[in-house]
XYZ file of C-alpha atoms in Angstrom:
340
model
C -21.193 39.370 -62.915
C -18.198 41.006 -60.255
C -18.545 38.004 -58.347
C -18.798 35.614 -61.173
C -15.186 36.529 -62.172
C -13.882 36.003 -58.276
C -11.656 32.882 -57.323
C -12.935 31.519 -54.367
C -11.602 27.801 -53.554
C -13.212 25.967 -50.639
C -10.576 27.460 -47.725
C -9.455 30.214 -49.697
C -12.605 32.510 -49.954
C -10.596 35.753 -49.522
C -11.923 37.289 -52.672
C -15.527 36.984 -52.240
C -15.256 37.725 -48.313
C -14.355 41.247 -48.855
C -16.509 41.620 -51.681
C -19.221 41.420 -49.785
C -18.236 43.038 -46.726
C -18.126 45.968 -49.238
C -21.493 45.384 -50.868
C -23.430 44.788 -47.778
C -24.398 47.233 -45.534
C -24.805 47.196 -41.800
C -22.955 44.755 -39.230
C -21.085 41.908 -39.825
C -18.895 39.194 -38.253
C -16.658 36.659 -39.337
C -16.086 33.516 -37.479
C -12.760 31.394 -37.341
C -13.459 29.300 -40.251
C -14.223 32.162 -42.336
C -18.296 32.085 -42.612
C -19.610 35.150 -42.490
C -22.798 37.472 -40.922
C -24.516 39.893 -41.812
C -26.783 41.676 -39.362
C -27.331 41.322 -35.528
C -26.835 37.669 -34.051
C -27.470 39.122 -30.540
C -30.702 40.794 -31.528
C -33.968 39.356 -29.379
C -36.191 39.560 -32.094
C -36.739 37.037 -34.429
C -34.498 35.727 -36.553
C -34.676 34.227 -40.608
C -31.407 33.651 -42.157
C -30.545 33.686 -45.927
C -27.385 31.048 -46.495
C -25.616 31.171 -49.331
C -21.928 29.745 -50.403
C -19.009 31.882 -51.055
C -16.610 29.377 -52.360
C -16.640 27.095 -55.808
C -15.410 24.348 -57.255
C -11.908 23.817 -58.610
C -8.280 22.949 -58.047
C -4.884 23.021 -56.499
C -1.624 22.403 -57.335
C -0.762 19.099 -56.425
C 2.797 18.535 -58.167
C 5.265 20.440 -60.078
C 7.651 18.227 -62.601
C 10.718 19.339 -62.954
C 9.972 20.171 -66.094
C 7.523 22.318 -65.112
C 4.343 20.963 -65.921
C 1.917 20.982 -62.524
C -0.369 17.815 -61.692
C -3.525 19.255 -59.924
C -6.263 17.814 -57.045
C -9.836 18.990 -57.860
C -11.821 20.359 -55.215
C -15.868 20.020 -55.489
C -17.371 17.405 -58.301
C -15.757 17.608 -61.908
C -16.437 15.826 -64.760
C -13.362 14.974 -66.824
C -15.009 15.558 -70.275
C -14.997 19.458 -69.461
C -11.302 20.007 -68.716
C -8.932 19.034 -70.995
C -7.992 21.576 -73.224
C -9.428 24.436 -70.790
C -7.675 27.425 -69.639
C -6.645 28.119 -66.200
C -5.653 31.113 -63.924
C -3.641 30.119 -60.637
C -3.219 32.629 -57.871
C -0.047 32.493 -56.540
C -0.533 32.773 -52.246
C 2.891 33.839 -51.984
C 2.938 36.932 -53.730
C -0.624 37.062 -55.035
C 0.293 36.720 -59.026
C -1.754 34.997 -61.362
C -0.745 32.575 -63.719
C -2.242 31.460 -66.011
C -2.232 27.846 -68.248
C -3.686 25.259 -69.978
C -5.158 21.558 -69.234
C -2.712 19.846 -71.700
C -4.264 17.225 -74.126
C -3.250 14.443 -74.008
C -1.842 12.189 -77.012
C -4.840 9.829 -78.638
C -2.471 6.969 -78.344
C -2.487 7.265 -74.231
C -6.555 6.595 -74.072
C -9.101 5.395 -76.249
C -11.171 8.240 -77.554
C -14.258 6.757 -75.759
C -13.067 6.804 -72.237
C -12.885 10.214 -69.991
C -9.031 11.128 -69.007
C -8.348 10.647 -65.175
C -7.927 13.864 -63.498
C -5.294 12.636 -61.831
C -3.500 12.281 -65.458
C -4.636 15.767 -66.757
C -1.779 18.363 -65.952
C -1.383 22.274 -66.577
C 1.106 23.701 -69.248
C 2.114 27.167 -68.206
C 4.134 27.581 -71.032
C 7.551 27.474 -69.098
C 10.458 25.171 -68.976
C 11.016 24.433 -65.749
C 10.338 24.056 -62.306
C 12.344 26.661 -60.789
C 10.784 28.992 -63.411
C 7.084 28.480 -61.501
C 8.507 28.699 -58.137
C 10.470 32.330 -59.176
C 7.261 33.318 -60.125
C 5.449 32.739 -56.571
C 3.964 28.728 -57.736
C 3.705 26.566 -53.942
C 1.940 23.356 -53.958
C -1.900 23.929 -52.633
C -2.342 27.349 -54.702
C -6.011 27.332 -55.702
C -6.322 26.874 -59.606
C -9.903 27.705 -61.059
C -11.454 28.395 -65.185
C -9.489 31.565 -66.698
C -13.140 32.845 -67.687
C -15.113 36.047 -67.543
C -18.535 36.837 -67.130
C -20.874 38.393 -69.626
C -24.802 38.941 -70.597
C -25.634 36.911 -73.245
C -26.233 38.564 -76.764
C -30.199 39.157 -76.423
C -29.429 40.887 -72.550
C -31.370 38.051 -70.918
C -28.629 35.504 -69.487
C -25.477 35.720 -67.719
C -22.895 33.529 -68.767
C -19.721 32.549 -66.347
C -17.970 30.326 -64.145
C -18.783 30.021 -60.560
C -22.725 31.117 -60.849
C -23.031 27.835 -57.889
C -23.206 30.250 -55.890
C -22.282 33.601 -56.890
C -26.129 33.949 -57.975
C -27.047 32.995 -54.497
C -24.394 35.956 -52.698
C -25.908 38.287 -55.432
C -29.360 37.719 -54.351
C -28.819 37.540 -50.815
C -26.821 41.010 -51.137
C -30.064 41.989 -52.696
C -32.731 41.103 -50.659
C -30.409 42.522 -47.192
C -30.553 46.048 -49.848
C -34.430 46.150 -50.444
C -35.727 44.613 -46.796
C -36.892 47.136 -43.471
C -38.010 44.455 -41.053
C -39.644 46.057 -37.659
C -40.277 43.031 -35.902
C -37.727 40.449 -37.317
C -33.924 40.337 -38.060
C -32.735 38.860 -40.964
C -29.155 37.529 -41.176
C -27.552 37.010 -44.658
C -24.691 34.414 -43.617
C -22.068 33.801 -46.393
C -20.665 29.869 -45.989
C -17.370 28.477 -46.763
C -15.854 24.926 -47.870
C -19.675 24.425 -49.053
C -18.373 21.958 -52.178
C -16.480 20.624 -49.885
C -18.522 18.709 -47.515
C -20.989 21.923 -46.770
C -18.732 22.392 -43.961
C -18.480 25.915 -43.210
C -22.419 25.563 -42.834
C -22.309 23.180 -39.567
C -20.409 25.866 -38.119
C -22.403 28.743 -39.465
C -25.987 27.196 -38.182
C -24.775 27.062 -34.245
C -23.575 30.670 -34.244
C -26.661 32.487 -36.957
C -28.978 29.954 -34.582
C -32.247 31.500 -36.738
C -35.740 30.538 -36.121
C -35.981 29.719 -39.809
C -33.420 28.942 -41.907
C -33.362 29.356 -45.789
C -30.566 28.696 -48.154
C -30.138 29.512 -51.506
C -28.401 27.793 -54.427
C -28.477 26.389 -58.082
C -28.678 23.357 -60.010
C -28.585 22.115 -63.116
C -31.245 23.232 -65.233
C -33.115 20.191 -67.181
C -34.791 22.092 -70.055
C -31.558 21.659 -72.579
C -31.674 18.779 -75.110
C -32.013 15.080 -73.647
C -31.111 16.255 -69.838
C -33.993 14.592 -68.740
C -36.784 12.648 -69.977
C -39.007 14.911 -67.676
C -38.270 18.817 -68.031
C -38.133 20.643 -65.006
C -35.671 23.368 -63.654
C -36.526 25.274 -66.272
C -35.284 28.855 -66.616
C -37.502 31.693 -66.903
C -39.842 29.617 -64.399
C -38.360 31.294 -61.539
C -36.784 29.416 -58.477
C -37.710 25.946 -57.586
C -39.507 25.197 -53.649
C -37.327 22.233 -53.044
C -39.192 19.476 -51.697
C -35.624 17.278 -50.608
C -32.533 16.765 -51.754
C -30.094 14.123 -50.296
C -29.417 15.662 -47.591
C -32.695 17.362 -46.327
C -36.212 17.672 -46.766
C -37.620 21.193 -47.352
C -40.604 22.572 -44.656
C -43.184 21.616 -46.075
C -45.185 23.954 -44.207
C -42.801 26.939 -45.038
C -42.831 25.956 -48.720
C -46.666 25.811 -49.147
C -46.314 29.849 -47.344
C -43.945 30.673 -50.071
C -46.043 29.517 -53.149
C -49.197 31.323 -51.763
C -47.157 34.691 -51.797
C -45.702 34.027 -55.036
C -49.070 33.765 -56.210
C -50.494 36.029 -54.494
C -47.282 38.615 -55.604
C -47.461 37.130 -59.557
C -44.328 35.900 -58.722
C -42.567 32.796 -61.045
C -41.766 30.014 -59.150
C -41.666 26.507 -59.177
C -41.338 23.221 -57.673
C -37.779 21.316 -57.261
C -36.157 17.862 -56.464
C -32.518 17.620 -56.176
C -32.058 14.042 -56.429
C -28.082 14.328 -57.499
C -26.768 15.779 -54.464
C -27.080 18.299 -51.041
C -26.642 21.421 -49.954
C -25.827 23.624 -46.756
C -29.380 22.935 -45.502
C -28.480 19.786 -44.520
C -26.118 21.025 -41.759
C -28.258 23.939 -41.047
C -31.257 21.659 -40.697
C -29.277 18.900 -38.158
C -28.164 21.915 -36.050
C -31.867 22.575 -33.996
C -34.469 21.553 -36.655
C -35.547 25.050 -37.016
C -37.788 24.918 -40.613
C -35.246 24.802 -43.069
C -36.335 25.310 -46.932
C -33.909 25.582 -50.427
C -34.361 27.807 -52.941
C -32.845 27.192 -55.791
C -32.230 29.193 -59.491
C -31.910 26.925 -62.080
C -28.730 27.285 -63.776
C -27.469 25.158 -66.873
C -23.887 23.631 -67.058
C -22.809 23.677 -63.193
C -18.873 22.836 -62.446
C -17.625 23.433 -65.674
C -16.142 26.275 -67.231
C -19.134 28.260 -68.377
C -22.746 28.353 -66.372
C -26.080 30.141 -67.638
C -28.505 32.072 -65.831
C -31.211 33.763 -66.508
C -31.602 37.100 -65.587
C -35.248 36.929 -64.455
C -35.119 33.746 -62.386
C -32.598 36.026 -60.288
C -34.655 38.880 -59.850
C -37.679 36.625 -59.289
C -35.706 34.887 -56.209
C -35.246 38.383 -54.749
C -38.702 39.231 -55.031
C -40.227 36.317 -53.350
C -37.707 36.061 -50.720
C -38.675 39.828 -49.966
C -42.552 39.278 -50.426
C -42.105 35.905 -48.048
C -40.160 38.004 -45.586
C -41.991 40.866 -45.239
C -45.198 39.196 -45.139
C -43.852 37.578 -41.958
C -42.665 40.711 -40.776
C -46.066 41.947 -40.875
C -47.529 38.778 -39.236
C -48.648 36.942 -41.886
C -48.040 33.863 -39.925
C -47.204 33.123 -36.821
C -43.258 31.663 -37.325
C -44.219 29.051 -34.254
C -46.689 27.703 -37.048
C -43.949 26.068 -39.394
């Protein structure tokens, strides 16, 4: 939940960064555009590395009126409906204070109640008078902006509830699995990406420098087991994590993905299988780089980019546990890697 209440803009992924520099054990690097690894690049064993994004989807200050009401750019996909009337922290870059605000609603006269406000028409009330009050206070134009939220269990234990789960889950469980493996005859790299909502770019750089002989990345999506997502359920939570077959950028292993449902079943572990028809992820990039097997996991989590995501405890814990089960059962030499 720590990392759930971090403010990590695509470029600006201080927060998370250190976090888990100071979570993970062992060596680390960080390259120029920020992407980070964890464990030995140089090593001449074998190599599987565990992606997962740092940053998240949100804001920055675009304008300032001088009246002192700020116009903002969204970073990452939004969806109008779920900002108005929001609250927002900003994190000043200048002198690192937060500020924090609210999407102003806008008069029913300006838009017909039907039709979803431009973003570019929605605006942040801080609650001063001016312009020169914001700038006094440390306010420049590109500050990162993100959902004034924190994290929580749900009230029966099972769920966490917060902003930014795509893809705190993902750091958690890659912090996680780097905790509970001892490899002997492979190395595994946990690599931390940047600018992943925007344009999974931190990942094109991060694939040419981790250079692994298989290559998995972990993230969410939507879950479709809430009322009318989909006319066919899937994604659903307390399944465990979905084997994705493609998304639009890549097509999973298919090779590598049967492997990881036989030791889920053969470990009584929950999984499931997964289609991310809506949009990509950092295995694209990671894929293109030297078409090393590539394959997605991915913890289904209700309510992505908005203010509030749910997960559920035990698809987490079940990604851990098959990504440990699938690795060590390779570090053992339960396949040949040359065979995916």
């Amino acid at each position: 939940m720590q990392l759930s209440n971090l403010d990590a803009l695509p470029g600006q992924e201080e927060q998370v960064q250190k976090a888990l520099q100071e979570t993970i054990e062992g060596p680390v690097e960080k390259d120029a555009f920020g992407n980070l690894y964890f464990g030995d690049l140089k090593t001449k064993k074998k190599k599987i590395a565990l992606y997962a994004h740092m940053d998240e989807v949100g804001f920055f200050v675009h304008r300032i009126t001088e009246d002192g009401f700020v116009y903002f750019y969204p970073i990452g996909g939004w969806w109008g409906h779920v900002i108005l009337g929001q609250q927002v922290r900003v994190t000043c870059r200048k002198n690192g204070q937060i500020l924090e605000g609210i999407v102003g609603t806008l008069p029913k006269s300006n838009h017909k109640m039907s039709e979803v406000v431009p973003i570019n028409e929605m605006y942040i009330d801080f609650g001063v008078h001016s312009k020169t009050e914001l700038e006094d206070a440390g306010l420049q134009i590109g500050d990162m902006i993100l959902p004034n939220t924190q994290a929580k269990k749900s009230f029966n234990g099972k769920k966490i509830i917060g902003k930014a789960l795509d893809d705190r889950v993902a750091c958690t469980v890659m912090a996680q699995v780097k905790k509970h493996l001892d490899t002997k005859k492979i190395e595994v790299v946990g690599v931390g990406t940047v600018q992943e909502e925007a344009g999974t770019r931190g990942s094109k750089v991060a694939a040419v420098k981790a250079d692994a002989d298989i290559n998995i990345v972990i993230d969410v999506a939507n879950g479709k087991d809430t009322p009318k997502a989909a006319e066919y359920q899937n994604r659903i939570q307390g399944n465990g994590p979905g084997l994705v077959l493609a998304d639009k950028t890549a097509l999973g292993n298919i090779k590598l993905l049967d492997y990881c449902k036989e030791i889920a079943e053969k470990n009584n572990i929950k999984w499931q299988y997964d289609l991310l028809g809506g949009g990509g992820t950092d295995a694209g990039s990671v894929q293109l780089f030297a078409g090393k097997p590539t394959l997605v996991f991915c913890v289904p989590t209700r309510y992505c980019h908005s203010w509030n995501s749910i997960v559920e405890i035990s698809d987490i814990e079940a990604t851990i546990d098959l990504l440990v089960a699938v690795i060590q059962s390779l570090d053992k030499g339960g396949i040949d890697l040359e065979q995916f």
